[in-house]
Amino acid sequence: QVQLVESGGGSVQPGGSLRLSCAASKSSPSIDVGGWYRQPPGKEREEVASMTYGGSTNYADSVKGRFTISRDNGKNTVDLQMNSLKLEDTAVYYCNAQIRGPYAIVRNYWGQGTQVTVSS
């Protein structure tokens, strides 16, 4: 059973930093593509950043140059370093993992979500 456990959310002032971490359960196969999504209040969920097992990354235009996604394939974790946070970064952040299971079927998994609040 694959579970994703997130940590690291919280409240910060504009310009501050936070680091989000996501760990797959110990019995989980390796994360193929790991990523972070967010859902601001009253808006739809959007992709923030993603990273393949090989290290290729993709970022939303709104976070380029401020956020950095990283992963530890040995620990099966995916992190998101968020710097220069803005008010509009306030959202619930969700870890996402595409994991290849039996018969090479790729399934999509989500973390429980962690609140990030940027306010002055």
Coordinates of N, CA and C in Angstrom, one line a residue:
Q1 N 0.8 -1.2 0.0 CA 0.0 0.0 0.0 C 0.9 1.2 0.0
V2 N 0.7 2.1 -1.0 CA 1.5 3.3 -1.1 C 0.8 4.5 -0.3
Q3 N 1.6 5.1 0.5 CA 1.1 6.3 1.2 C 2.2 7.3 1.1
L4 N 1.8 8.6 0.9 CA 2.7 9.7 0.8 C 2.4 10.6 2.1
V5 N 3.5 10.8 2.8 CA 3.4 11.6 4.0 C 4.2 12.9 3.8
E6 N 3.4 14.0 4.0 CA 4.0 15.4 3.8 C 4.3 16.0 5.1
S7 N 5.3 16.9 5.1 CA 5.6 17.7 6.2 C 6.2 19.0 5.8
G8 N 6.2 20.0 6.7 CA 6.9 21.2 6.4 C 6.1 22.4 6.1
G9 N 4.8 22.3 6.1 CA 4.0 23.5 5.8 C 4.0 24.4 7.0
G10 N 3.4 25.6 6.9 CA 3.3 26.5 8.0 C 3.0 27.9 7.5
S11 N 3.3 28.9 8.4 CA 3.0 30.3 8.1 C 4.3 31.0 8.0
V12 N 4.4 32.0 7.1 CA 5.6 32.7 6.9 C 5.3 34.1 6.3
Q13 N 6.1 35.1 6.6 CA 5.9 36.4 6.0 C 6.4 36.4 4.6
P14 N 5.9 37.4 3.8 CA 6.4 37.5 2.4 C 7.9 37.7 2.4
G15 N 8.5 37.0 1.4 CA 10.0 37.0 1.3 C 10.6 35.9 2.1
G16 N 9.9 35.2 2.9 CA 10.4 34.1 3.7 C 10.5 32.8 2.9
S17 N 11.0 31.7 3.6 CA 11.2 30.4 3.0 C 10.6 29.3 3.8
L18 N 10.2 28.3 3.1 CA 9.7 27.1 3.7 C 10.2 25.9 2.8
R19 N 10.3 24.8 3.5 CA 10.7 23.5 2.8 C 9.6 22.5 3.1
L20 N 9.1 21.9 2.0 CA 8.1 20.8 2.1 C 8.8 19.5 1.8
S21 N 8.4 18.5 2.5 CA 9.0 17.2 2.3 C 7.9 16.2 2.1
C22 N 8.1 15.2 1.3 CA 7.2 14.1 1.0 C 7.9 12.8 0.9
A23 N 7.4 11.9 1.7 CA 8.1 10.6 1.8 C 7.1 9.5 1.5
A24 N 7.5 8.6 0.6 CA 6.6 7.4 0.3 C 6.8 6.4 1.4
S25 N 5.8 5.6 1.6 CA 5.8 4.5 2.6 C 7.0 3.6 2.2
K26 N 7.5 2.9 3.3 CA 8.7 2.1 3.1 C 8.4 0.9 2.1
S27 N 7.2 0.5 2.1 CA 6.9 -0.7 1.2 C 6.7 -0.2 -0.3
S28 N 6.7 1.1 -0.5 CA 6.4 1.6 -1.8 C 7.5 1.4 -2.9
P29 N 7.1 1.0 -4.1 CA 8.1 1.0 -5.2 C 8.6 2.4 -5.4
S30 N 9.7 2.6 -6.2 CA 10.3 3.9 -6.4 C 9.3 4.8 -7.1
I31 N 9.4 6.1 -6.7 CA 8.6 7.1 -7.3 C 9.2 7.3 -8.7
D32 N 8.3 7.3 -9.7 CA 8.7 7.5 -11.1 C 8.8 9.0 -11.3
V33 N 7.7 9.7 -11.3 CA 7.7 11.1 -11.4 C 7.1 11.7 -10.1
G34 N 7.8 12.5 -9.4 CA 7.4 13.1 -8.2 C 7.1 14.6 -8.4
G35 N 6.1 15.1 -7.7 CA 5.8 16.5 -7.9 C 5.0 17.1 -6.8
W36 N 4.8 18.4 -6.9 CA 4.0 19.2 -6.0 C 2.9 20.0 -6.7
Y37 N 1.8 19.9 -6.2 CA 0.6 20.7 -6.7 C 0.2 21.6 -5.5
R38 N -0.6 22.6 -5.9 CA -1.2 23.5 -4.8 C -2.6 23.9 -5.2
Q39 N -3.4 24.2 -4.2 CA -4.8 24.6 -4.4 C -5.0 25.9 -3.6
P40 N -4.9 27.0 -4.2 CA -5.2 28.3 -3.5 C -6.7 28.3 -3.1
P41 N -7.0 29.1 -2.1 CA -8.4 29.2 -1.7 C -9.4 29.6 -2.9
G42 N -10.4 28.8 -3.1 CA -11.4 29.2 -4.1 C -10.9 28.9 -5.5
K43 N -9.8 28.3 -5.7 CA -9.2 28.0 -7.0 C -9.0 26.5 -7.2
E44 N -8.7 26.2 -8.5 CA -8.4 24.8 -8.8 C -7.0 24.4 -8.5
R45 N -6.8 23.1 -8.3 CA -5.4 22.6 -8.0 C -4.6 22.8 -9.3
E46 N -3.3 23.2 -9.1 CA -2.4 23.5 -10.2 C -1.1 22.8 -9.9
E47 N -0.4 22.5 -10.9 CA 1.0 21.9 -10.8 C 2.0 23.0 -10.4
V48 N 2.8 22.7 -9.5 CA 3.9 23.7 -9.1 C 5.2 23.2 -9.7
A49 N 5.6 22.0 -9.5 CA 6.9 21.5 -9.9 C 6.8 20.0 -10.0
S50 N 7.6 19.4 -10.9 CA 7.7 18.0 -10.9 C 9.2 17.6 -11.3
M51 N 9.5 16.4 -11.0 CA 10.8 15.9 -11.3 C 10.8 14.4 -11.6
T52 N 11.4 14.0 -12.7 CA 11.5 12.6 -13.0 C 12.5 11.9 -12.2
Y53 N 12.5 10.6 -12.3 CA 13.5 9.8 -11.6 C 14.9 10.1 -12.0
G54 N 15.0 10.5 -13.3 CA 16.4 10.8 -13.8 C 16.8 12.2 -13.6
G55 N 15.9 13.0 -13.0 CA 16.3 14.4 -12.6 C 15.8 15.5 -13.5
S56 N 15.0 15.2 -14.5 CA 14.4 16.3 -15.3 C 13.3 17.0 -14.5
T57 N 13.3 18.3 -14.6 CA 12.4 19.1 -13.8 C 11.5 20.0 -14.7
N58 N 10.4 20.3 -14.1 CA 9.4 21.2 -14.7 C 8.8 22.1 -13.6
Y59 N 8.7 23.4 -13.9 CA 8.2 24.3 -12.9 C 7.1 25.2 -13.6
A60 N 6.1 25.5 -12.8 CA 5.1 26.5 -13.2 C 5.9 27.9 -13.3
D61 N 5.4 28.7 -14.3 CA 6.1 30.0 -14.5 C 6.1 30.8 -13.3
S62 N 5.0 30.7 -12.5 CA 4.9 31.6 -11.3 C 5.9 31.3 -10.2
V63 N 6.5 30.2 -10.3 CA 7.5 29.8 -9.2 C 8.9 29.7 -9.7
K64 N 9.1 29.8 -11.0 CA 10.5 29.6 -11.5 C 11.4 30.7 -10.9
G65 N 12.6 30.2 -10.5 CA 13.6 31.0 -9.9 C 13.4 31.2 -8.4
R66 N 12.3 30.7 -7.9 CA 12.0 30.9 -6.4 C 11.9 29.5 -5.7
F67 N 11.3 28.5 -6.4 CA 11.1 27.2 -5.9 C 12.1 26.2 -6.5
T68 N 12.5 25.2 -5.7 CA 13.4 24.2 -6.2 C 12.9 22.8 -5.8
I69 N 12.7 22.0 -6.7 CA 12.2 20.6 -6.4 C 13.5 19.7 -6.4
S70 N 13.5 18.8 -5.4 CA 14.6 17.8 -5.4 C 14.1 16.5 -4.9
R71 N 14.9 15.5 -5.1 CA 14.4 14.1 -4.6 C 15.6 13.3 -4.2
D72 N 15.3 12.4 -3.4 CA 16.4 11.4 -3.0 C 15.8 10.0 -3.3
N73 N 16.3 9.5 -4.4 CA 15.8 8.2 -4.9 C 16.0 7.1 -3.9
G74 N 17.1 7.2 -3.2 CA 17.4 6.1 -2.2 C 16.4 6.1 -1.1
K75 N 15.9 7.3 -0.7 CA 15.0 7.4 0.4 C 13.5 7.5 -0.1
N76 N 13.4 7.6 -1.4 CA 12.0 7.7 -2.0 C 11.3 8.9 -1.5
T77 N 12.0 10.1 -1.5 CA 11.4 11.3 -1.0 C 11.5 12.4 -2.1
V78 N 10.6 13.3 -2.0 CA 10.5 14.5 -2.9 C 10.3 15.7 -2.1
D79 N 11.2 16.7 -2.2 CA 11.1 17.9 -1.5 C 10.9 19.1 -2.3
L80 N 10.4 20.2 -1.7 CA 10.2 21.4 -2.4 C 10.7 22.6 -1.5
Q81 N 11.8 23.2 -2.0 CA 12.3 24.4 -1.3 C 11.7 25.6 -1.9
M82 N 11.0 26.4 -1.0 CA 10.3 27.6 -1.5 C 10.9 28.8 -0.9
N83 N 11.5 29.6 -1.7 CA 12.1 30.9 -1.3 C 11.4 32.1 -1.8
S84 N 11.6 33.2 -1.3 CA 11.0 34.5 -1.7 C 9.5 34.3 -1.9
L85 N 8.9 33.8 -0.8 CA 7.5 33.5 -0.9 C 6.6 34.8 -1.0
K86 N 5.6 34.6 -1.7 CA 4.6 35.8 -2.0 C 3.3 35.4 -1.4
L87 N 2.5 36.5 -1.2 CA 1.1 36.3 -0.7 C 0.4 35.3 -1.6
E88 N 0.6 35.3 -2.9 CA -0.2 34.5 -3.8 C 0.3 33.0 -3.8
D89 N 1.3 32.7 -3.0 CA 1.7 31.3 -2.8 C 0.9 30.6 -1.8
T90 N 0.1 31.4 -1.1 CA -0.8 30.7 -0.1 C -1.7 29.7 -0.7
A91 N -1.6 28.5 -0.1 CA -2.4 27.4 -0.7 C -2.2 26.1 0.1
V92 N -3.0 25.1 -0.2 CA -2.7 23.8 0.3 C -1.9 23.1 -0.7
Y93 N -0.7 22.6 -0.3 CA 0.2 22.0 -1.2 C 0.1 20.5 -1.0
Y94 N 0.1 19.8 -2.2 CA -0.1 18.4 -2.2 C 1.1 17.7 -2.9
C95 N 1.6 16.7 -2.3 CA 2.6 15.9 -3.0 C 1.9 14.9 -3.9
N96 N 2.5 14.7 -5.0 CA 2.0 13.8 -6.0 C 3.1 12.8 -6.5
A97 N 2.8 11.6 -6.6 CA 3.8 10.6 -7.1 C 3.1 9.7 -8.1
Q98 N 3.8 9.5 -9.2 CA 3.4 8.5 -10.2 C 4.4 7.3 -9.9
I99 N 3.7 6.2 -9.6 CA 4.5 5.0 -9.2 C 4.1 3.8 -10.1
R100 N 5.1 3.2 -10.6 CA 4.9 2.0 -11.4 C 4.8 0.8 -10.6
G101 N 3.7 0.1 -10.7 CA 3.4 -1.1 -9.9 C 3.5 -2.3 -10.7
P102 N 2.8 -3.4 -10.2 CA 2.8 -4.7 -11.0 C 2.3 -4.5 -12.4
Y103 N 2.9 -5.2 -13.3 CA 2.6 -5.2 -14.7 C 2.9 -3.8 -15.4
A104 N 3.8 -3.1 -14.7 CA 4.2 -1.8 -15.2 C 3.1 -0.8 -15.3
I105 N 2.0 -1.0 -14.6 CA 0.9 0.0 -14.6 C 1.3 1.1 -13.6
V106 N 1.2 2.4 -14.2 CA 1.6 3.6 -13.4 C 0.3 4.1 -12.8
R107 N 0.4 4.3 -11.5 CA -0.7 4.8 -10.7 C -0.3 6.2 -10.1
N108 N -1.3 7.0 -9.9 CA -1.1 8.3 -9.3 C -1.5 8.3 -7.9
Y109 N -0.6 8.9 -7.0 CA -0.9 8.9 -5.6 C -0.8 10.4 -5.1
W110 N -1.5 10.7 -4.1 CA -1.5 12.0 -3.5 C -1.3 12.0 -2.0
G111 N -0.6 13.0 -1.5 CA -0.4 13.2 -0.1 C -1.7 13.8 0.5
Q112 N -1.7 14.0 1.8 CA -2.9 14.5 2.4 C -3.0 16.0 2.3
G113 N -2.0 16.7 1.9 CA -2.0 18.1 1.8 C -1.4 18.8 3.0
T114 N -0.7 19.9 2.8 CA -0.2 20.7 3.9 C -0.4 22.2 3.6
Q115 N -0.8 22.9 4.6 CA -1.1 24.3 4.4 C 0.1 25.2 4.4
V116 N 0.2 26.0 3.4 CA 1.3 27.1 3.4 C 0.5 28.4 3.4
T117 N 0.8 29.2 4.4 CA 0.2 30.6 4.4 C 1.3 31.6 4.5
V118 N 1.2 32.5 3.5 CA 2.1 33.7 3.4 C 1.3 34.9 3.8
S119 N 1.7 35.6 4.8 CA 0.9 36.8 5.2 C 1.8 37.7 6.0
S120 N 1.5 39.0 5.9 CA 2.3 40.0 6.7 C 1.6 40.3 8.0

